[in-house]
């Protein structure tokens, strides 16, 4: 099983480990594209802070993120699973997993990134600021930029197993599975169900959507479950206590759509 995750906007500080070694990152087929984005991002932030702030969509209070980007090649690193923070990663809580679940996380979790394309949680990276929605002057919109490189490496990364897609729309734009691979892909959204004047109303609540996805991935890792396809994933999640509504694709070459329905927000 390969689980596709979004990164977090906020990130932990860079570590005290050795500086970035691009050749050590997973998915080596992305090396050339990563180098181009890194060069563009560092150059932009070093040359013109005001322009960089505008391009990156940063408020005045986040100007320090620009200086962080300037030092990307020399800053210390730490595992990506420690760099990414926020609601989903707090709920996932990789650090507290037992050894077996951590090994499963290292093999199955892939975090999409505007800067790196995608990394595994054990890859050592510095803290950075560059979302997939950024349009770099020399490369254009990153969501579009990454499509060709990702299309070349993702089929091999996915192998012949289930792909569980938990990315937000901005990161999903960088790669969409096709053909037979799409048919064994399941995309998930989380819906909050509540009664309003006796009528059920459903809505997407961003915070709880992320928290539920983090808990769901954690439960799958802890359980050691290895669903082979979307239909088996539905049964696995139901066995773990989730209310899941599944919609198999009508047309060939399309992914499954899963709704996880929750009634409490926490």
Tab-separated table of C-alpha atoms in Angstrom:
chain	number	residue	atom	x	y	z
A	1	UNK	CA	0.000	0.000	0.000
A	2	UNK	CA	1.225	3.472	-0.909
A	3	UNK	CA	-0.304	6.397	1.010
A	4	UNK	CA	-0.112	9.847	-0.586
A	5	UNK	CA	-0.109	12.732	1.905
A	6	UNK	CA	-0.058	16.515	1.615
A	7	UNK	CA	2.716	18.349	3.476
A	8	UNK	CA	2.017	20.980	6.113
A	9	UNK	CA	2.380	24.716	5.573
A	10	UNK	CA	3.983	25.135	8.969
A	11	UNK	CA	7.100	23.087	9.598
A	12	UNK	CA	9.442	22.282	12.442
A	13	UNK	CA	12.827	23.975	12.508
A	14	UNK	CA	15.661	22.408	10.555
A	15	UNK	CA	17.635	19.903	12.554
A	16	UNK	CA	21.273	19.716	13.562
A	17	UNK	CA	22.043	16.929	11.141
A	18	UNK	CA	24.233	17.163	8.059
A	19	UNK	CA	23.090	19.520	5.284
A	20	UNK	CA	20.864	18.333	2.474
A	21	UNK	CA	22.191	15.496	0.327
A	22	UNK	CA	19.886	15.549	-2.703
A	23	UNK	CA	21.199	12.199	-3.921
A	24	UNK	CA	19.959	10.542	-0.725
A	25	UNK	CA	16.296	11.400	-1.297
A	26	UNK	CA	13.821	8.769	-2.397
A	27	UNK	CA	12.487	8.763	-5.972
A	28	UNK	CA	15.858	9.600	-7.568
A	29	UNK	CA	14.133	10.097	-10.908
A	30	UNK	CA	13.014	13.493	-9.559
A	31	UNK	CA	16.596	14.690	-8.964
A	32	UNK	CA	16.799	17.008	-11.978
A	33	UNK	CA	13.432	18.609	-11.331
A	34	UNK	CA	14.259	19.049	-7.633
A	35	UNK	CA	17.538	20.765	-8.481
A	36	UNK	CA	15.761	23.206	-10.796
A	37	UNK	CA	13.149	24.151	-8.181
A	38	UNK	CA	15.783	24.449	-5.448
A	39	UNK	CA	17.956	26.730	-7.604
A	40	UNK	CA	14.994	28.913	-8.526
A	41	UNK	CA	13.677	29.162	-4.968
A	42	UNK	CA	17.032	29.938	-3.346
A	43	UNK	CA	17.898	32.462	-6.056
A	44	UNK	CA	14.571	34.248	-5.750
A	45	UNK	CA	14.749	34.497	-1.958
A	46	UNK	CA	18.382	35.643	-1.979
A	47	UNK	CA	17.888	38.303	-4.663
A	48	UNK	CA	14.681	40.113	-3.685
A	49	UNK	CA	12.911	39.539	-0.378
A	50	UNK	CA	9.883	41.623	-1.309
A	51	UNK	CA	9.339	39.799	-4.583
A	52	UNK	CA	9.915	36.470	-2.858
A	53	UNK	CA	7.315	37.325	-0.225
A	54	UNK	CA	4.805	38.127	-2.957
A	55	UNK	CA	5.569	34.991	-4.988
A	56	UNK	CA	5.370	32.715	-1.939
A	57	UNK	CA	2.191	34.385	-0.671
A	58	UNK	CA	3.662	35.226	2.727
A	59	UNK	CA	2.419	37.827	5.164
A	60	UNK	CA	4.837	40.380	6.627
A	61	UNK	CA	4.944	38.322	9.798
A	62	UNK	CA	6.314	35.334	7.860
A	63	UNK	CA	9.207	37.209	6.261
A	64	UNK	CA	11.605	34.971	8.208
A	65	UNK	CA	10.575	32.077	5.982
A	66	UNK	CA	12.420	33.775	3.127
A	67	UNK	CA	15.727	33.726	5.021
A	68	UNK	CA	15.086	30.047	5.765
A	69	UNK	CA	14.830	29.338	2.044
A	70	UNK	CA	18.099	31.148	1.326
A	71	UNK	CA	19.926	28.677	3.597
A	72	UNK	CA	18.368	25.495	2.201
A	73	UNK	CA	21.661	24.062	0.938
A	74	UNK	CA	23.534	24.565	4.213
A	75	UNK	CA	20.823	24.190	6.871
A	76	UNK	CA	20.691	21.103	9.025
A	77	UNK	CA	18.251	18.368	8.160
A	78	UNK	CA	15.937	15.965	9.925
A	79	UNK	CA	13.546	13.247	8.714
A	80	UNK	CA	10.626	14.624	6.723
A	81	UNK	CA	8.265	12.956	9.185
A	82	UNK	CA	9.642	15.320	11.847
A	83	UNK	CA	9.736	18.407	9.604
A	84	UNK	CA	6.043	18.266	8.701
A	85	UNK	CA	3.768	19.344	11.538
A	86	UNK	CA	0.163	20.488	11.764
A	87	UNK	CA	-3.162	18.787	12.348
A	88	UNK	CA	-2.741	15.701	10.148
A	89	UNK	CA	0.783	14.974	11.379
A	90	UNK	CA	-0.151	15.602	15.022
A	91	UNK	CA	-2.919	12.997	14.695
A	92	UNK	CA	-0.615	10.594	12.852
A	93	UNK	CA	2.021	11.020	15.611
A	94	UNK	CA	4.775	9.060	13.896
A	95	UNK	CA	7.144	9.389	16.842
A	96	UNK	CA	4.922	7.308	19.138
A	97	UNK	CA	4.456	4.381	16.744
A	98	UNK	CA	6.021	1.070	17.687
A	99	UNK	CA	8.987	-0.189	15.676
A	100	UNK	CA	6.930	-2.334	13.283
A	101	UNK	CA	4.476	0.467	12.518
A	102	UNK	CA	7.380	2.886	11.958
A	103	UNK	CA	8.876	0.497	9.421
A	104	UNK	CA	5.534	0.309	7.635
A	105	UNK	CA	5.319	4.119	7.657
A	106	UNK	CA	8.773	4.410	6.111
A	107	UNK	CA	7.799	2.111	3.260
A	108	UNK	CA	4.250	3.281	2.587
A	109	UNK	CA	3.980	7.032	3.274
A	110	UNK	CA	4.838	9.491	0.507
A	111	UNK	CA	4.523	13.230	1.161
A	112	UNK	CA	3.979	15.495	-1.839
A	113	UNK	CA	5.866	18.795	-1.861
A	114	UNK	CA	6.145	21.921	-3.970
A	115	UNK	CA	9.932	21.870	-3.520
A	116	UNK	CA	10.809	18.165	-3.558
A	117	UNK	CA	7.997	16.710	-5.669
A	118	UNK	CA	7.530	13.928	-3.133
A	119	UNK	CA	9.595	12.463	-0.283
A	120	UNK	CA	9.310	9.559	2.097
A	121	UNK	CA	8.995	10.313	5.806
A	122	UNK	CA	12.516	9.032	6.468
A	123	UNK	CA	14.162	11.309	3.885
A	124	UNK	CA	16.276	13.985	5.568
A	125	UNK	CA	15.324	17.504	4.466
A	126	UNK	CA	15.674	21.047	5.859
A	127	UNK	CA	12.699	23.149	6.847
A	128	UNK	CA	11.424	25.243	3.920
A	129	UNK	CA	8.502	27.278	2.628
A	130	UNK	CA	7.197	26.588	-0.883
A	131	UNK	CA	3.684	25.293	-1.472
A	132	UNK	CA	2.476	23.510	-4.590
A	133	UNK	CA	0.319	26.542	-5.380
A	134	UNK	CA	3.377	28.787	-5.890
A	135	UNK	CA	4.232	30.107	-9.355
A	136	UNK	CA	8.001	30.551	-9.567
A	137	UNK	CA	9.116	33.165	-12.141
A	138	UNK	CA	11.398	30.825	-14.071
A	139	UNK	CA	9.373	27.608	-13.812
A	140	UNK	CA	5.733	28.628	-13.648
A	141	UNK	CA	3.044	27.008	-11.513
A	142	UNK	CA	4.587	24.161	-9.535
A	143	UNK	CA	1.486	21.971	-9.756
A	144	UNK	CA	1.897	21.906	-13.539
A	145	UNK	CA	5.714	21.806	-13.416
A	146	UNK	CA	5.759	18.557	-11.448
A	147	UNK	CA	3.306	16.644	-13.647
A	148	UNK	CA	5.785	15.221	-16.152
A	149	UNK	CA	8.488	14.253	-13.614
A	150	UNK	CA	5.909	12.685	-11.301
A	151	UNK	CA	4.267	10.794	-14.167
A	152	UNK	CA	7.624	9.156	-14.871
A	153	UNK	CA	8.363	7.992	-11.321
A	154	UNK	CA	5.014	7.354	-9.645
A	155	UNK	CA	3.961	4.145	-11.429
A	156	UNK	CA	7.133	2.444	-10.198
A	157	UNK	CA	6.691	3.895	-6.701
A	158	UNK	CA	3.115	2.622	-6.572
A	159	UNK	CA	4.081	-0.885	-7.644
A	160	UNK	CA	1.156	-3.252	-8.055
A	161	UNK	CA	-0.653	-2.493	-4.792
A	162	UNK	CA	-3.303	-0.170	-3.419
A	163	UNK	CA	-2.782	3.610	-3.579
A	164	UNK	CA	-4.551	5.565	-0.826
A	165	UNK	CA	-4.748	9.201	-1.894
A	166	UNK	CA	-5.224	11.680	0.971
A	167	UNK	CA	-3.793	14.749	-0.776
A	168	UNK	CA	-5.497	18.119	-0.944
A	169	UNK	CA	-6.519	19.366	-4.389
A	170	UNK	CA	-3.414	21.561	-4.848
A	171	UNK	CA	-1.102	18.566	-4.389
A	172	UNK	CA	-3.315	16.152	-6.295
A	173	UNK	CA	-2.802	18.419	-9.328
A	174	UNK	CA	0.860	17.367	-9.489
A	175	UNK	CA	0.019	13.751	-10.320
A	176	UNK	CA	-3.137	11.893	-11.251
A	177	UNK	CA	-3.025	8.106	-11.620
A	178	UNK	CA	-4.191	6.746	-14.946
A	179	UNK	CA	-5.457	3.492	-16.371
A	180	UNK	CA	-5.085	0.332	-14.322
A	181	UNK	CA	-3.223	2.227	-11.599
A	182	UNK	CA	-6.178	4.584	-11.168
A	183	UNK	CA	-8.493	1.611	-10.715
A	184	UNK	CA	-6.565	0.530	-7.608
A	185	UNK	CA	-6.441	4.072	-6.218
A	186	UNK	CA	-8.862	5.291	-3.544
A	187	UNK	CA	-9.252	9.004	-2.810
A	188	UNK	CA	-10.784	9.916	0.537
A	189	UNK	CA	-12.683	12.872	1.868
A	190	UNK	CA	-14.036	13.298	5.396
A	191	UNK	CA	-17.593	14.536	5.896
A	192	UNK	CA	-19.074	15.848	9.131
A	193	UNK	CA	-22.666	14.697	9.569
A	194	UNK	CA	-25.063	16.532	11.877
A	195	UNK	CA	-28.797	16.919	12.306
A	196	UNK	CA	-30.179	20.407	11.683
A	197	UNK	CA	-33.909	20.686	12.420
A	198	UNK	CA	-34.186	16.949	12.038
A	199	UNK	CA	-32.458	16.902	8.644
A	200	UNK	CA	-28.982	15.465	8.123
A	201	UNK	CA	-26.493	18.006	6.847
A	202	UNK	CA	-23.006	17.072	5.702
A	203	UNK	CA	-20.034	19.359	5.335
A	204	UNK	CA	-16.276	19.277	4.976
A	205	UNK	CA	-14.519	20.751	8.020
A	206	UNK	CA	-10.872	21.411	7.208
A	207	UNK	CA	-9.395	20.873	10.660
A	208	UNK	CA	-11.294	17.678	11.343
A	209	UNK	CA	-10.774	16.428	7.803
A	210	UNK	CA	-7.007	16.538	8.389
A	211	UNK	CA	-7.194	15.083	11.903
A	212	UNK	CA	-9.366	12.169	10.794
A	213	UNK	CA	-7.031	11.368	7.892
A	214	UNK	CA	-4.073	11.372	10.280
A	215	UNK	CA	-5.826	9.024	12.718
A	216	UNK	CA	-6.945	6.781	9.867
A	217	UNK	CA	-3.391	6.368	8.539
A	218	UNK	CA	-2.128	5.727	12.055
A	219	UNK	CA	-4.767	3.045	12.635
A	220	UNK	CA	-3.846	1.336	9.369
A	221	UNK	CA	-0.144	1.368	10.269
A	222	UNK	CA	-0.723	0.075	13.797
A	223	UNK	CA	-3.095	-2.664	12.634
A	224	UNK	CA	-0.619	-3.966	10.085
A	225	UNK	CA	-3.480	-4.273	7.597
A	226	UNK	CA	-2.457	-4.755	3.974
A	227	UNK	CA	-5.547	-4.241	1.836
A	228	UNK	CA	-4.850	-5.215	-1.749
A	229	UNK	CA	-7.363	-2.876	-3.386
A	230	UNK	CA	-10.014	-0.225	-2.730
A	231	UNK	CA	-12.825	-2.681	-1.945
A	232	UNK	CA	-10.667	-4.436	0.645
A	233	UNK	CA	-9.625	-1.046	2.053
A	234	UNK	CA	-13.286	-0.183	2.653
A	235	UNK	CA	-13.774	-3.374	4.659
A	236	UNK	CA	-10.542	-2.799	6.565
A	237	UNK	CA	-11.539	0.731	7.570
A	238	UNK	CA	-15.000	-0.424	8.634
A	239	UNK	CA	-13.326	-3.094	10.744
A	240	UNK	CA	-11.288	-0.333	12.387
A	241	UNK	CA	-14.483	1.480	13.343
A	242	UNK	CA	-14.832	4.029	10.527
A	243	UNK	CA	-18.112	4.745	8.778
A	244	UNK	CA	-17.198	4.528	5.101
A	245	UNK	CA	-19.354	5.091	2.042
A	246	UNK	CA	-17.674	3.854	-1.128
A	247	UNK	CA	-18.326	4.691	-4.733
A	248	UNK	CA	-16.733	2.366	-7.240
A	249	UNK	CA	-15.852	4.070	-10.534
A	250	UNK	CA	-18.460	3.784	-13.279
A	251	UNK	CA	-15.870	4.063	-16.033
A	252	UNK	CA	-12.663	2.097	-16.450
A	253	UNK	CA	-9.436	3.902	-15.582
A	254	UNK	CA	-10.939	5.990	-12.782
A	255	UNK	CA	-10.148	5.940	-9.040
A	256	UNK	CA	-12.530	4.951	-6.278
A	257	UNK	CA	-14.104	7.690	-4.144
A	258	UNK	CA	-14.461	7.039	-0.414
A	259	UNK	CA	-16.361	9.198	2.076
A	260	UNK	CA	-15.496	8.762	5.739
A	261	UNK	CA	-18.479	10.097	7.697
A	262	UNK	CA	-18.010	11.414	11.229
A	263	UNK	CA	-20.484	12.866	13.708
A	264	UNK	CA	-18.118	14.389	16.245
A	265	UNK	CA	-15.484	17.040	15.664
A	266	UNK	CA	-12.401	16.806	17.864
